[in-house]
Short mmCIF file of C-alpha atoms in Angstrom, two decimals:
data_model
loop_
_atom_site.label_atom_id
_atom_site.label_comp_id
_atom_site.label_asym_id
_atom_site.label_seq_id
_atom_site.Cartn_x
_atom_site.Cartn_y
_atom_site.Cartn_z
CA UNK A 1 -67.77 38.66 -17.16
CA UNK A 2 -69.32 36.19 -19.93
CA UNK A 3 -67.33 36.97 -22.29
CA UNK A 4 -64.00 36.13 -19.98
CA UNK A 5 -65.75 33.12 -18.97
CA UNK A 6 -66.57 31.99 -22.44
CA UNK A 7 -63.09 33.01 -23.24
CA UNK A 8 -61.58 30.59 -20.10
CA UNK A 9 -63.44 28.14 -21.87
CA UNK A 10 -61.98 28.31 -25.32
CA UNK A 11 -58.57 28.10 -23.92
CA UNK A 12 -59.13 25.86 -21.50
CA UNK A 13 -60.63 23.17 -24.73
CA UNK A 14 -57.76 24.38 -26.68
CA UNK A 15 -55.24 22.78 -23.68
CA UNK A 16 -57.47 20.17 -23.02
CA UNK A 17 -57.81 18.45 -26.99
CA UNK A 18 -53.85 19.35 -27.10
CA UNK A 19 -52.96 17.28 -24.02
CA UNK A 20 -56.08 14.62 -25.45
CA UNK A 21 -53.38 14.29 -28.67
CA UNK A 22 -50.47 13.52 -26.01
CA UNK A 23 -52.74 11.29 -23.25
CA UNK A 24 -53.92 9.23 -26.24
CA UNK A 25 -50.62 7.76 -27.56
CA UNK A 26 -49.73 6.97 -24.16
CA UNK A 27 -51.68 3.46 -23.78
CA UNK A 28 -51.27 2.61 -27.71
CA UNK A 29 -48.17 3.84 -28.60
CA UNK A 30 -46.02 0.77 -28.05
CA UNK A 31 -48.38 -1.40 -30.16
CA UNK A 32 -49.06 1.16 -32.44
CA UNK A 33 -45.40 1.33 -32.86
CA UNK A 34 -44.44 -2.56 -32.91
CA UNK A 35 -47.52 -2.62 -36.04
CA UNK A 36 -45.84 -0.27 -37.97
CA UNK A 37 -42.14 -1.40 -37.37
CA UNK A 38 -42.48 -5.12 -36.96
CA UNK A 39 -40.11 -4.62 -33.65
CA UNK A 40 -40.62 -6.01 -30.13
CA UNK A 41 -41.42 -3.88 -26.87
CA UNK A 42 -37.69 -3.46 -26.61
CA UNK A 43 -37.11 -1.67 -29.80
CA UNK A 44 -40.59 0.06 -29.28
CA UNK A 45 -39.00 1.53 -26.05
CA UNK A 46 -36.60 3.75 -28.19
CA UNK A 47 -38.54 4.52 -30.68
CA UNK A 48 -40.64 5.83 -28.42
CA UNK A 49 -37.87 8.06 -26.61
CA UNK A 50 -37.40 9.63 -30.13
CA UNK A 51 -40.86 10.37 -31.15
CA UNK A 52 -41.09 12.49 -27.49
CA UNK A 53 -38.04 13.77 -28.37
CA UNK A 54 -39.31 14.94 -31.96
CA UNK A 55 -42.27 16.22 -30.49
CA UNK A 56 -40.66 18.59 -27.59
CA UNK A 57 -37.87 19.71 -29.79
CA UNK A 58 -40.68 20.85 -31.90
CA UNK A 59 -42.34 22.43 -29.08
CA UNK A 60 -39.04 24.11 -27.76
CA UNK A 61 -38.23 25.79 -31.20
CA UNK A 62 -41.70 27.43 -31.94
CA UNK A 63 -43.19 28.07 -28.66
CA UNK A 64 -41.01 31.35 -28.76
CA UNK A 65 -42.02 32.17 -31.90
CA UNK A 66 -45.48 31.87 -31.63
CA UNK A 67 -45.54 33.87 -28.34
CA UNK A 68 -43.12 36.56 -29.86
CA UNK A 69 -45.45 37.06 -33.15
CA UNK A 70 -48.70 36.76 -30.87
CA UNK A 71 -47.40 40.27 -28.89
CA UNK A 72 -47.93 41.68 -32.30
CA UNK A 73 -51.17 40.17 -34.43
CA UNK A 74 -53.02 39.10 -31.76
CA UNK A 75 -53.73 35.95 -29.38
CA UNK A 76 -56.74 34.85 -31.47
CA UNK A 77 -55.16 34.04 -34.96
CA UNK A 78 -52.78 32.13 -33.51
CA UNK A 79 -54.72 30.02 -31.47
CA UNK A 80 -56.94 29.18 -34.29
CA UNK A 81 -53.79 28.30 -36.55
CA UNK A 82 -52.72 26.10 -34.15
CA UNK A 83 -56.09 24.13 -33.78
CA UNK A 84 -56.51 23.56 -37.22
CA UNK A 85 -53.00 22.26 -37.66
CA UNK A 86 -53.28 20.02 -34.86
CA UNK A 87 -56.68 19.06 -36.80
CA UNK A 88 -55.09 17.91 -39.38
CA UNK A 89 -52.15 16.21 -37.49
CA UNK A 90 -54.04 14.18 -36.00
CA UNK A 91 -55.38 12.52 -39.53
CA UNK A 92 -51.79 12.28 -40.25
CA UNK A 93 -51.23 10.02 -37.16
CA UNK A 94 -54.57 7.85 -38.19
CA UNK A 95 -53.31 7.43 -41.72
CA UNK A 96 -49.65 6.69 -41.20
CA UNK A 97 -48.52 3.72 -42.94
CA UNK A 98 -44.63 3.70 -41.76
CA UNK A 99 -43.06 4.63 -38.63
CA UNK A 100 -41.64 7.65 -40.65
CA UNK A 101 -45.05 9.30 -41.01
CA UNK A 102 -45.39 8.77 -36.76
CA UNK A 103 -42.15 11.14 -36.75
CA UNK A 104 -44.40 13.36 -39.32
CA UNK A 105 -47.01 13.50 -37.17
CA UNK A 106 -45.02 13.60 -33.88
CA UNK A 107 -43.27 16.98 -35.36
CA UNK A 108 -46.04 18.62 -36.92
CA UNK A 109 -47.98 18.24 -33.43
CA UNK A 110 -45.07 19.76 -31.51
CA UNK A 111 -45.26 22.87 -33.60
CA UNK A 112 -49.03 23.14 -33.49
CA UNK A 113 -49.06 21.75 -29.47
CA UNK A 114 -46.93 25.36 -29.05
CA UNK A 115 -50.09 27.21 -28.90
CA UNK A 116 -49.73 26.70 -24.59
CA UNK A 117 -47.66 29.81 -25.14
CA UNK A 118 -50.47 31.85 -27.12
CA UNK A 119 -53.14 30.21 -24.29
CA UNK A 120 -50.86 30.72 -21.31
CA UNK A 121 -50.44 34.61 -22.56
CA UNK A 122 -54.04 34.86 -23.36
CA UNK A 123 -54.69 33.97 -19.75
CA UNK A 124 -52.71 36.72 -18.22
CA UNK A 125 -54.24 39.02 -20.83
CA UNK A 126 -57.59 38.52 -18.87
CA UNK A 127 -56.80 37.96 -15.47
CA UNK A 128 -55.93 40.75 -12.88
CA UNK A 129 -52.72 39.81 -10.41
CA UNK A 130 -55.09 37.89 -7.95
CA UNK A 131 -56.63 36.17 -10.38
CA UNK A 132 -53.81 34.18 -12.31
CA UNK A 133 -52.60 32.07 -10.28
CA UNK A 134 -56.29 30.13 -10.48
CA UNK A 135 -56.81 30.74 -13.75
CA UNK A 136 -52.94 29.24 -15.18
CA UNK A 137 -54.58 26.84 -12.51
CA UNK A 138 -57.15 25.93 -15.36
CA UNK A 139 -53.62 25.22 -17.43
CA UNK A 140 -52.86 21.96 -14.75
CA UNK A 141 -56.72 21.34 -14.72
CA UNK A 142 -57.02 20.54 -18.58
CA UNK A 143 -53.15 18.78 -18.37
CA UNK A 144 -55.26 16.40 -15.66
CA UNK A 145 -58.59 16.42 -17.62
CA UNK A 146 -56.89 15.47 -20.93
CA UNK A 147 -55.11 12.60 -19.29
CA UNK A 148 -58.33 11.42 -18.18
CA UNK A 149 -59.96 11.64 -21.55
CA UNK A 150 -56.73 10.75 -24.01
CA UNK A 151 -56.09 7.73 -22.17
CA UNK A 152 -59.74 6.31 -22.17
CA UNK A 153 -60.03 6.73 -25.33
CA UNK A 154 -56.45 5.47 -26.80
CA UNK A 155 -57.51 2.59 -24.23
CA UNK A 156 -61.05 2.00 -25.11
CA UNK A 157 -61.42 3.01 -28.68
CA UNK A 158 -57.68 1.77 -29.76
CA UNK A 159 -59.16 -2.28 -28.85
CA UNK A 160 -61.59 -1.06 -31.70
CA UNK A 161 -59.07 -0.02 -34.03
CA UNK A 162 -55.71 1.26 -33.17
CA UNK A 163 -56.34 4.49 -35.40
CA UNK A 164 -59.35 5.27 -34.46
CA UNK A 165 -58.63 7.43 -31.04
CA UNK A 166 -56.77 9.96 -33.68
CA UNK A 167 -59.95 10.41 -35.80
CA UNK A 168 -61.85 10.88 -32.63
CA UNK A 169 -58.90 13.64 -31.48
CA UNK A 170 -59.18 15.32 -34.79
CA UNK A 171 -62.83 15.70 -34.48
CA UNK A 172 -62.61 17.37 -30.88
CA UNK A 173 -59.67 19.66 -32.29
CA UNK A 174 -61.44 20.83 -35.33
CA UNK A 175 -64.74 21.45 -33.42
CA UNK A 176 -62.65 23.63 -30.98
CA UNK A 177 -61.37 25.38 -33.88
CA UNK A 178 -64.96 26.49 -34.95
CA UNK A 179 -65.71 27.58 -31.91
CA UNK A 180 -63.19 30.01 -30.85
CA UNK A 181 -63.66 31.75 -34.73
CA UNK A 182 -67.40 32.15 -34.17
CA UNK A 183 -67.21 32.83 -30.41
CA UNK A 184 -64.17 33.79 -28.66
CA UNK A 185 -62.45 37.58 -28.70
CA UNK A 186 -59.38 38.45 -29.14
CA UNK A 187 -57.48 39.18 -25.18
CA UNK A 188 -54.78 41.99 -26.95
CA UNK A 189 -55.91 45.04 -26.81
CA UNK A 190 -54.17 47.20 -29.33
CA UNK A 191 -51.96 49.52 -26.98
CA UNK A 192 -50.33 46.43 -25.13
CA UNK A 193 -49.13 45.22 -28.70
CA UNK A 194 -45.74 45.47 -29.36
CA UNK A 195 -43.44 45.04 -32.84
CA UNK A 196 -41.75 41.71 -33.25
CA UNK A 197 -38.64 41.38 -31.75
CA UNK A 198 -36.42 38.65 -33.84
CA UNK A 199 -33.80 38.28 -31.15
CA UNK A 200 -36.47 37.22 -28.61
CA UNK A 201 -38.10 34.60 -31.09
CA UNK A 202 -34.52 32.80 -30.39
CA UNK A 203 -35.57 29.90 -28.05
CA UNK A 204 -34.65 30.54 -24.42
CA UNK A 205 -33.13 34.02 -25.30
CA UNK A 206 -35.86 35.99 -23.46
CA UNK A 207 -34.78 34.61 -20.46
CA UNK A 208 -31.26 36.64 -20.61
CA UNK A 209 -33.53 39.51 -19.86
CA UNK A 210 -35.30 38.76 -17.22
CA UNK A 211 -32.45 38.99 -15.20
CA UNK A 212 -33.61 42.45 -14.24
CA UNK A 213 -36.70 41.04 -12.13
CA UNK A 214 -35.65 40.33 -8.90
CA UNK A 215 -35.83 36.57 -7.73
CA UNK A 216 -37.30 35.36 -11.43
CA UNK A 217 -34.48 33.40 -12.45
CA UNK A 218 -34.65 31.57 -9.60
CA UNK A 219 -37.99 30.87 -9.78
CA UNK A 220 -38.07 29.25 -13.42
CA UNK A 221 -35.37 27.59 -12.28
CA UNK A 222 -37.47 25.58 -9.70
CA UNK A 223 -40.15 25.38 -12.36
CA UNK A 224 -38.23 24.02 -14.79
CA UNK A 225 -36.50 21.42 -12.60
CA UNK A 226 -39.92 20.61 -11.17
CA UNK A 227 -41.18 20.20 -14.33
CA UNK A 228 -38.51 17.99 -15.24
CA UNK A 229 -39.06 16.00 -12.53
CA UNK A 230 -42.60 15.51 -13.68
CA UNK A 231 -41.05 13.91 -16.78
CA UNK A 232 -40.19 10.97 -14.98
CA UNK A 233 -43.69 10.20 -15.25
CA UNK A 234 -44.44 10.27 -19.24
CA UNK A 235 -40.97 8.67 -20.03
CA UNK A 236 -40.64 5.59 -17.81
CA UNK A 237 -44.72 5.06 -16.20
CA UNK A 238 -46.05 2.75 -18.63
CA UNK A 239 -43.00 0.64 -18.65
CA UNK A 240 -42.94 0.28 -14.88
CA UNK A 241 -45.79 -0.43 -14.51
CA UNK A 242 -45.80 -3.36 -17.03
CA UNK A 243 -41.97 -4.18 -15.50
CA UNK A 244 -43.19 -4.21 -11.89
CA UNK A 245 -47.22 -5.05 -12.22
CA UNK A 246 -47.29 -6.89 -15.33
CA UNK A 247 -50.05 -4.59 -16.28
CA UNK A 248 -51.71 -4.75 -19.78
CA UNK A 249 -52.69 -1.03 -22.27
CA UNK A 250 -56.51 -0.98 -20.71
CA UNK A 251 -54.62 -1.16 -16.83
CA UNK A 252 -52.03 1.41 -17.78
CA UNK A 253 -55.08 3.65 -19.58
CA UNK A 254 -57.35 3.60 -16.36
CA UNK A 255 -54.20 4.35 -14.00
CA UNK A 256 -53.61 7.56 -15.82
CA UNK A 257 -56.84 8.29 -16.08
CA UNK A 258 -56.76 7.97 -11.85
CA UNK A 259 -53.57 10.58 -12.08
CA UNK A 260 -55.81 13.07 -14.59
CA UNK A 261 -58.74 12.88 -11.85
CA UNK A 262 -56.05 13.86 -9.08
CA UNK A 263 -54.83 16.47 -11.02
CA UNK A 264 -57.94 17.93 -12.22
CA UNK A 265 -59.62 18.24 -8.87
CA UNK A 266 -56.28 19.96 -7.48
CA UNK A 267 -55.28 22.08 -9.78
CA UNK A 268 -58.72 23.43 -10.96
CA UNK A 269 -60.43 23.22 -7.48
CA UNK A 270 -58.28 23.88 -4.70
CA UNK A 271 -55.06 26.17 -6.49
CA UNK A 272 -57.32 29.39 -5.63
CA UNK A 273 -58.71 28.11 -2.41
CA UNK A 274 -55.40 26.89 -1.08
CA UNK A 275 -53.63 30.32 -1.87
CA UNK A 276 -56.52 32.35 -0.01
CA UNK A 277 -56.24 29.64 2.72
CA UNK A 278 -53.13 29.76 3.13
CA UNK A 279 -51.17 32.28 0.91
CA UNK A 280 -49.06 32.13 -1.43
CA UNK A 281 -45.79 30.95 0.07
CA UNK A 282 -46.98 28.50 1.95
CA UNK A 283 -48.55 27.07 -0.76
CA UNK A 284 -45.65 26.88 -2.78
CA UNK A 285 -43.26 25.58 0.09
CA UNK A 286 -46.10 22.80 0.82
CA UNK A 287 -46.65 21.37 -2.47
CA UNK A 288 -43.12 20.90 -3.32
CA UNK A 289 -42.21 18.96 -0.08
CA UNK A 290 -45.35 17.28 -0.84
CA UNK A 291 -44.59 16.79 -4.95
CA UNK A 292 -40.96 15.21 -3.85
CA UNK A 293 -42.84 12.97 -1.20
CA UNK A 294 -44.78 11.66 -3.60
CA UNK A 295 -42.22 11.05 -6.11
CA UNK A 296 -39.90 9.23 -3.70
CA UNK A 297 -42.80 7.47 -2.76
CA UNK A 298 -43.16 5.94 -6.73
CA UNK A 299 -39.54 4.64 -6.89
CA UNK A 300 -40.43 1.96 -3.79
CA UNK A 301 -44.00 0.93 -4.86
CA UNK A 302 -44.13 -2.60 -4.69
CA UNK A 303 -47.80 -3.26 -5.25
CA UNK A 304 -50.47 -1.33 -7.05
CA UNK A 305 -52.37 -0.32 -4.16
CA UNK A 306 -49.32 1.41 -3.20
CA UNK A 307 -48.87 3.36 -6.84
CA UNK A 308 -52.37 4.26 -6.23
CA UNK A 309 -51.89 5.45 -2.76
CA UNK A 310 -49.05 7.84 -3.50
CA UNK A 311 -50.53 9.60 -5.93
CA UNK A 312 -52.21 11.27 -3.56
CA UNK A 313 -49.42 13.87 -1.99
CA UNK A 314 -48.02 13.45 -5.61
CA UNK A 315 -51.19 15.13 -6.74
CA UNK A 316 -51.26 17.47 -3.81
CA UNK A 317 -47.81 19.07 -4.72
CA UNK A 318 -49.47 20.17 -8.08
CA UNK A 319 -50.78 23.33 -6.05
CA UNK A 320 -46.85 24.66 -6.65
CA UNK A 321 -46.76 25.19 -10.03
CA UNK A 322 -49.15 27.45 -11.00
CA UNK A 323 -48.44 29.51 -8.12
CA UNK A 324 -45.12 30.03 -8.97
CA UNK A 325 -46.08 30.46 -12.59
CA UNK A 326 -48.41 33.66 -11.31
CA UNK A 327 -45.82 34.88 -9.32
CA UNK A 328 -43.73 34.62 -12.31
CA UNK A 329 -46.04 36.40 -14.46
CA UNK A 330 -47.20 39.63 -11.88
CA UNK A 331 -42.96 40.47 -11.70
CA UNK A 332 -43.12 41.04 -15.99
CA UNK A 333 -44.63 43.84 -17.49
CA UNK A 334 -48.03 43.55 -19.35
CA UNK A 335 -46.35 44.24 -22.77
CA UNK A 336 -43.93 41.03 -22.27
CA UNK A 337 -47.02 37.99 -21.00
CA UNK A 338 -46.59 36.60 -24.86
CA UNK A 339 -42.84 36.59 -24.74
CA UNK A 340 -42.49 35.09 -21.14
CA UNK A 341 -45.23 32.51 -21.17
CA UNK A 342 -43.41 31.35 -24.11
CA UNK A 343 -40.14 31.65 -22.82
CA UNK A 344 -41.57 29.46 -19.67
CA UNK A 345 -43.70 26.69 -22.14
CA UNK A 346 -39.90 26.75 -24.18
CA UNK A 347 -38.20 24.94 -21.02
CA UNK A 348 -41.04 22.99 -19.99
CA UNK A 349 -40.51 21.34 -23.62
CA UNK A 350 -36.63 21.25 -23.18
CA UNK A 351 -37.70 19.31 -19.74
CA UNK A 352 -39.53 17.27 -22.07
CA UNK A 353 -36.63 16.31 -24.37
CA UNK A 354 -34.12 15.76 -21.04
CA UNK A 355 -37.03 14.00 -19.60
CA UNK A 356 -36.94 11.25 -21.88
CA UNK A 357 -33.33 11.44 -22.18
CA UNK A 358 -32.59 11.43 -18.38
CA UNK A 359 -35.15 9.13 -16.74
CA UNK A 360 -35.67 6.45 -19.93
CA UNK A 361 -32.38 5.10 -20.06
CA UNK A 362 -31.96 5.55 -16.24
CA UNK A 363 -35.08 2.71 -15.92
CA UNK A 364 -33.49 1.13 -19.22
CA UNK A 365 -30.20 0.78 -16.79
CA UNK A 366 -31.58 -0.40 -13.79
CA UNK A 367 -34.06 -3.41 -15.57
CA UNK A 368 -31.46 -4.12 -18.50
CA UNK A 369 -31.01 -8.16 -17.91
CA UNK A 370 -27.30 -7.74 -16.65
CA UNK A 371 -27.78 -4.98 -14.24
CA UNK A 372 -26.18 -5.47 -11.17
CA UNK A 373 -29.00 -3.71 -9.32
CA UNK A 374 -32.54 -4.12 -10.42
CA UNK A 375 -34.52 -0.97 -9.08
CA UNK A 376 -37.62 -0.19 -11.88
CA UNK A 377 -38.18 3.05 -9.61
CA UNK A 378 -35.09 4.36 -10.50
CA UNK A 379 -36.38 7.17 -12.32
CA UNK A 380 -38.80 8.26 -9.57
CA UNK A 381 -35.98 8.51 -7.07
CA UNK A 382 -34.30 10.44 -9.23
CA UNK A 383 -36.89 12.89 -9.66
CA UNK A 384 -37.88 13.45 -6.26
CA UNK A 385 -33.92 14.61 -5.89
CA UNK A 386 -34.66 17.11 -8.24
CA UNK A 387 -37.93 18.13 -6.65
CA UNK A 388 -35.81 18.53 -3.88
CA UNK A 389 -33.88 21.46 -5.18
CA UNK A 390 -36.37 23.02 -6.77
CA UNK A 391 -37.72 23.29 -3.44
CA UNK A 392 -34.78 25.58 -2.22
CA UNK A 393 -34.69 27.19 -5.25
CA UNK A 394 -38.07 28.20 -4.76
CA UNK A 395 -37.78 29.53 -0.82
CA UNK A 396 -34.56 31.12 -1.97
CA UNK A 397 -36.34 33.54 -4.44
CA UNK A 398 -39.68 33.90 -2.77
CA UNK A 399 -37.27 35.36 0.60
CA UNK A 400 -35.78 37.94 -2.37
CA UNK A 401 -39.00 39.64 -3.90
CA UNK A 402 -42.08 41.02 -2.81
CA UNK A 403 -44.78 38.38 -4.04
CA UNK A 404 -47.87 39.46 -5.61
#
């Protein structure tokens, strides 16, 4: 039982300095760029769209990979791989002197931010069925947790020195590192190992074979739109916020640090007690109608009290997705956890890359100075449409298979 919990830990730090790395360009990032390019906000917009882009399409390409070779060698390796080259990433963001080295940094950190696969896996390696939902729960808790913590300090510490927050990041990264190689166990055991299959380290080709389970498809389907919709949020906040509210970095920062509190408390506090509350379906079929609430709510907020007040039942959906993701994960065979989970954290980064692609020039068209119909929210509404169909993808597949 310690060692699991020491193990949750590990992980859970692992998830939590990786989201740190993507919660701390947030507040500095269009400053950060406009230093190194010379450019206004305007140009710092798309560059912006194309360092998330670099960084996802990063993610999508070696998420697979990582989860296929992890079947094989081990959860542990890779994880610690992955630590130490985010480590080191992050002193290539502090030390950039062009926006060229950003894109450096922005790809090496989407091959070494893969490791969710390895962590997700490692995860169901070390939970029985009843207990993964609440533990990929920890997954959304860290997400929430690292947007408390990137933001303050790319908010606090970038006033200092714009570069600093990445020294800081590095630091937290490379301690992590130590402490899963003198601490944590490997999750594998040796008879649920499996060759490498090359055909599966493909991204998204794993997928084609989960057409066997029952209802699956269906289900990452309303994950992935659902996690698109949660895009919406990344690509277009900070800019409506300063379009709408006028809002400076250090007003941006502590807003997302409000979302990371909501999140955290949901998602690692009430995911397990919510499910043995009320079950697993009902869980799911709440926190969608509440996620796409929420969302709608976003595209008409007029004043920030209002932002504020909706993130509430925006925050409240969040029960959704890690329930889904364990109901993913108990309908695949022990043997397969590496290849799905990074099969699953492959989409979520394509839904990063259509995320910024989708909902950035959507707010771009809607606040452009000749638009015929200024609405800043347009990316919100947008989102909570497809929140709305991932909600009847989800009841769809959850009437098809018996849930575990």
């Amino acid at each position: 039982m310690k060692s699991k919990k020491t193990a949750l830990l590990f992980i859970f730090i692992t998830i939590l300095v990786d989201v740190i790395g993507i919660g701390i360009i947030i507040p500095i990032i269009p400053d950060f760029i406009m230093q190194l390019t010379g450019e206004g906000n305007y140009m710092a917009v798309i560059y912006g769209m194309w360092l998330t882009t670099a960084f996802a399409g990063m993610q999508f390409f070696f998420s697979p990979i990582l989860g296929e070779i992890s079947d094989q060698y081990g959860r542990k390796p890779i994880l610690l791989l992955s630590l130490l080259g985010l480590s080191i990433d992050y002193l290539v963001h502090a030390w950039a002197p062009t926006i060229t080295w950003l894109f450096v940094g922005r790809f090496l950190a989407g091959i070494t931010g893969a490791s969710f696969t390895v962590a997700s896996a490692y995860i169901a390696d070390i939970s029985t069925m009843e207990e993964k939902a609440k533990n990929f729960g920890l997954i959304g808790a860290a997400f929430g947790l690292g947007f408390i913590v990137g933001p303050g300090i790319g908010g606090y510490f970038g006033d200092i020195s714009i570069r600093l927050p990445f020294y800081i990041a590095a630091g937290l990264t490379f301690a992590n590192f130590l402490f899963g190689w003198f601490v944590v166990p490997e999750s594998l055991v040796k008879e649920n190992r499996r060759p490498i299959n090359t055909l599966k380290m493909i991204p998204g080709v794993s997928l084609v074979a989960l057409r066997n389970y029952k209802g699956v498809l269906l289900l990452i389907g309303a994950f992935f739109l659902a996690n698109l919709a949660g895009q919406a949020l990344p690509s277009v906040w900070s800019y409506f916020c300063i379009e709408r509210f006028d809002w400076s970095p250090k007003q941006i920062g502590f807003s997302l640090v409000v979302v990371g509190l909501l999140v955290a408390f949901v998602q690692g506090f009430l995911v397990g007690r919510a499910i043995e509350w009320f079950g697993k379906q009902n869980v799911v079929t709440f926190g969608f109608l509440l996620w796409t609430l929420g969302m709608f709510l976003f595209s008409q907020a007029s004043e920030p009290w209002m932002l504020y007040a909706f993130l509430i039942p925006y925050a409240l959906g969040g029960v959704a997705g890690p329930t889904v993701q364990g109901i993913i994960s108990n309908q695949v065979s022990e043997k397969e956890q590496g290849n799905l989970q990074g099969s699953i954290t492959g989409l979520v980064s394509v839904t990063a890359i259509l995320g910024q692609l989708i909902f950035a020039p959507v707010f771009y068209f809607f606040v452009r100075p000749e638009t015929t119909r200024y609405f800043p929210g347009a990316s919100f509404a947008l989102a909570g449409f497809l929140l709305l169909i991932a909600f009847v993808l989800a009841k769809i597949a959850m009437n098809r298979i018996a849930i575990r």
